[in-house]
Tab-separated table of C-alpha atoms and ligand atoms in Angstrom:
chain	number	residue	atom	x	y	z
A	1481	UNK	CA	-2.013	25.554	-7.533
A	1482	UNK	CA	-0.354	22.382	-8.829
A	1483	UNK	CA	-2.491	19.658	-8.964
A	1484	UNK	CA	0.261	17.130	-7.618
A	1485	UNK	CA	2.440	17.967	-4.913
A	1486	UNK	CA	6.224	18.074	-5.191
A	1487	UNK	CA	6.573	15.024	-3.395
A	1488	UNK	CA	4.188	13.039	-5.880
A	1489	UNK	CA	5.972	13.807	-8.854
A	1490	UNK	CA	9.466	13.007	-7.565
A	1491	UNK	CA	8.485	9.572	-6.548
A	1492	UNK	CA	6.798	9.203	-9.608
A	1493	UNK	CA	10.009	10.287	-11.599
A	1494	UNK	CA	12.428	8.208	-8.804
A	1495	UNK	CA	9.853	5.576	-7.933
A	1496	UNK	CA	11.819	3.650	-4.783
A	1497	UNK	CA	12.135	-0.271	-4.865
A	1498	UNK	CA	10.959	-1.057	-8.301
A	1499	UNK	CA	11.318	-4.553	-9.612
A	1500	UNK	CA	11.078	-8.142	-8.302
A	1501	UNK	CA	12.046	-10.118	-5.012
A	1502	UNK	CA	12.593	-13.454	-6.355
A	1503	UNK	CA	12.995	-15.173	-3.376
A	1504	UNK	CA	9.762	-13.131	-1.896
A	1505	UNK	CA	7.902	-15.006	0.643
A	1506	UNK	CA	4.421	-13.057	0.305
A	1507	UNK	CA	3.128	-11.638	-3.138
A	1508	UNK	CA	0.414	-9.750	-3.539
A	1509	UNK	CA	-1.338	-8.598	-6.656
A	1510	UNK	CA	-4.396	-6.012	-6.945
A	1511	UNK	CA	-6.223	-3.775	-9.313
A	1512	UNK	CA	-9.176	-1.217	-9.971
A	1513	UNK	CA	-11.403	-2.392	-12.452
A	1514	UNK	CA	-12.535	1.050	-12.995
A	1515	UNK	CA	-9.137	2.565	-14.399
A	1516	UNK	CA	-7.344	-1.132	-14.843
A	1517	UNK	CA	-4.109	0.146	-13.161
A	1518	UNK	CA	-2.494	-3.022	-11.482
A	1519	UNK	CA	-0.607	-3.201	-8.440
A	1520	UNK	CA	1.950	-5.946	-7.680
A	1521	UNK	CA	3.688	-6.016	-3.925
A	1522	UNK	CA	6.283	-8.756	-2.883
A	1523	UNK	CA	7.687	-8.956	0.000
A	1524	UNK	CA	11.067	-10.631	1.797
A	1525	UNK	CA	9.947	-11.358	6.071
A	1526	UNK	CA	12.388	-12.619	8.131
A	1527	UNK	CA	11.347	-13.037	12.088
A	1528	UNK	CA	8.304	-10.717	11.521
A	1529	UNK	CA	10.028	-7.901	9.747
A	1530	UNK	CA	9.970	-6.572	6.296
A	1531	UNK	CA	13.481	-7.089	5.495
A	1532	UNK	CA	12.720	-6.421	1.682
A	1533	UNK	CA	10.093	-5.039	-0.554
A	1534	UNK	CA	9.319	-3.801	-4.199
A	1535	UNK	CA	6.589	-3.659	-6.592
A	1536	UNK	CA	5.413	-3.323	-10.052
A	1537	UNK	CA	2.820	-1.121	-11.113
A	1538	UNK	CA	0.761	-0.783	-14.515
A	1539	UNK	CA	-1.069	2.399	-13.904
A	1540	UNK	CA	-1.164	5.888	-13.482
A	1541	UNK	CA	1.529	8.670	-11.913
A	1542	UNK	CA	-0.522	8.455	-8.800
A	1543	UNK	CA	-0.063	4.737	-8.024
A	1544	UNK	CA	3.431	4.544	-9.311
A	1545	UNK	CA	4.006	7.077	-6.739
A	1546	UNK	CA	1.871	5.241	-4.030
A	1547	UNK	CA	3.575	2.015	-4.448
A	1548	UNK	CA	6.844	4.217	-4.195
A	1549	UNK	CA	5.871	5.674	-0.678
A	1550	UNK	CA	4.384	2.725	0.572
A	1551	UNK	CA	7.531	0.666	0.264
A	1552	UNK	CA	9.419	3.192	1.950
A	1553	UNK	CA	7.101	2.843	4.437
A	1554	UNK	CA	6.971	-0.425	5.390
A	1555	UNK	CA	11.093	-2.020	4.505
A	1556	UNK	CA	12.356	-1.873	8.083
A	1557	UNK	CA	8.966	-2.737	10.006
A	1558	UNK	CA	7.453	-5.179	11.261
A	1559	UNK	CA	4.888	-7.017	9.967
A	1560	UNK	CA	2.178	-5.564	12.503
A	1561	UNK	CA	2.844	-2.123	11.606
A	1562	UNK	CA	2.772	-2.864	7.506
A	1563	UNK	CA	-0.759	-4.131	8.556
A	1564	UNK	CA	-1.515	-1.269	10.061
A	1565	UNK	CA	-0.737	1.412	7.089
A	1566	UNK	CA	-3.653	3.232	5.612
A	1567	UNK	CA	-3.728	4.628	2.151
A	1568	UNK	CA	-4.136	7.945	4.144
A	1569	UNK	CA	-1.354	7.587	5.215
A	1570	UNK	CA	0.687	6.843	1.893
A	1571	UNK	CA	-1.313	9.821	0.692
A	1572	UNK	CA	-0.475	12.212	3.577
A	1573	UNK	CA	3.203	11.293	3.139
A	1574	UNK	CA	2.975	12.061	0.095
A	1575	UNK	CA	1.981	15.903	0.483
A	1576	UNK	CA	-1.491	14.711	-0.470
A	1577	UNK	CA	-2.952	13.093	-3.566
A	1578	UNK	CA	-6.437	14.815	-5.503
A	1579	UNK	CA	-9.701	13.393	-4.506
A	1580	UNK	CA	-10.430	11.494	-7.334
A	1581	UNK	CA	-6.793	9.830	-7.647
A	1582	UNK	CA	-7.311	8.762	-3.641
A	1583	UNK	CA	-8.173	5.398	-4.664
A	1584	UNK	CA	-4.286	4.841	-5.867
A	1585	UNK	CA	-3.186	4.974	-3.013
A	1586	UNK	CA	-6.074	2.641	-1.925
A	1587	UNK	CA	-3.866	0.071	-4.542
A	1588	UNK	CA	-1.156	0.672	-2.143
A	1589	UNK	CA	-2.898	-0.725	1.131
A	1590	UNK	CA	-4.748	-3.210	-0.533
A	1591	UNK	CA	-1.759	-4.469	-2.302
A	1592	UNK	CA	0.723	-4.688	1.158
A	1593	UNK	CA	-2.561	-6.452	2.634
A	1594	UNK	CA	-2.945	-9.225	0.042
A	1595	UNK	CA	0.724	-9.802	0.245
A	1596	UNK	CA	0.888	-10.124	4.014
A	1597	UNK	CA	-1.948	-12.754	3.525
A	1598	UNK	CA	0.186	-14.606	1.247
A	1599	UNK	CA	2.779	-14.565	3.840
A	1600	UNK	CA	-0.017	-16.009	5.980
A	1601	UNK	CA	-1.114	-18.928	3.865
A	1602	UNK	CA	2.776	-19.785	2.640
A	1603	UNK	CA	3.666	-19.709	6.775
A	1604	UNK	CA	0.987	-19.966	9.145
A	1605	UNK	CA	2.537	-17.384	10.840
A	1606	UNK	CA	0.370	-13.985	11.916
A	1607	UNK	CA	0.883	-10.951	10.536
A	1608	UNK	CA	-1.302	-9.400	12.825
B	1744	FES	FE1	-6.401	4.054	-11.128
B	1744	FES	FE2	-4.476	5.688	-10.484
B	1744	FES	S1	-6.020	6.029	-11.958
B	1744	FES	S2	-4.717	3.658	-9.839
């Protein structure tokens, strides 16, 4: 069995919304000491909706591919609903991710999250 699904690989190959949202009103950066992959999520809200998103990511296949999913997951919603996204769920989108490469997709979550309390702190406005 292939250890990555088909669905990991092409958004690692193709990762979606790569770069930098100068004009981003929440950024959020995170990382796993353990591994030292780093996670960077900034995000463009405009009345409570992610109008824009990308990120940059220094680590592994498996994050690259999170941060890929997650975006995709979020541009469109609103703010509530980015809140609300697990890194099961980027996972499960993603056809699944290995045990032991779960906590990439933890980067993911944790990376939307610190950005959305950016958003917080730049606003005043919820995001929840
Ligand atoms: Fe650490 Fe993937 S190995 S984020």
């Amino acid at each position: 069995m292939a250890l990555y699904s088909e669905k990991v690989m092409e958004h690692f190959r193709n990762p979606r919304n790569v770069g930098v949202i100068e004009d981003a009103n929440g950024i959020g950066e995170v990382g796993n000491a353990k591994c030292g992959d780093i996670m960077k999520m900034y995000l463009k809200i405009e009345d409570g909706i992610i109008e824009d998103v990308k990120f940059e990511t220094f680590g592994c296949g498996s994050a690259i591919a999170s941060s890929s999913m997650a975006t995709e997951l979020i541009k469109g919603k609103p703010v509530s609903e980015a809140r609300k996204l697990t890194n099961k769920a980027v996972a499960e989108a993603l056809d699944g991710l290995p045990d032991y490469k779960m906590h990439c997709s933890v980067l993911a979550e944790e990376a939307i999250g610190s950005a959305l309390d950016d958003y917080e702190k730049r606003t005043g406005i919820s995001t929840h």
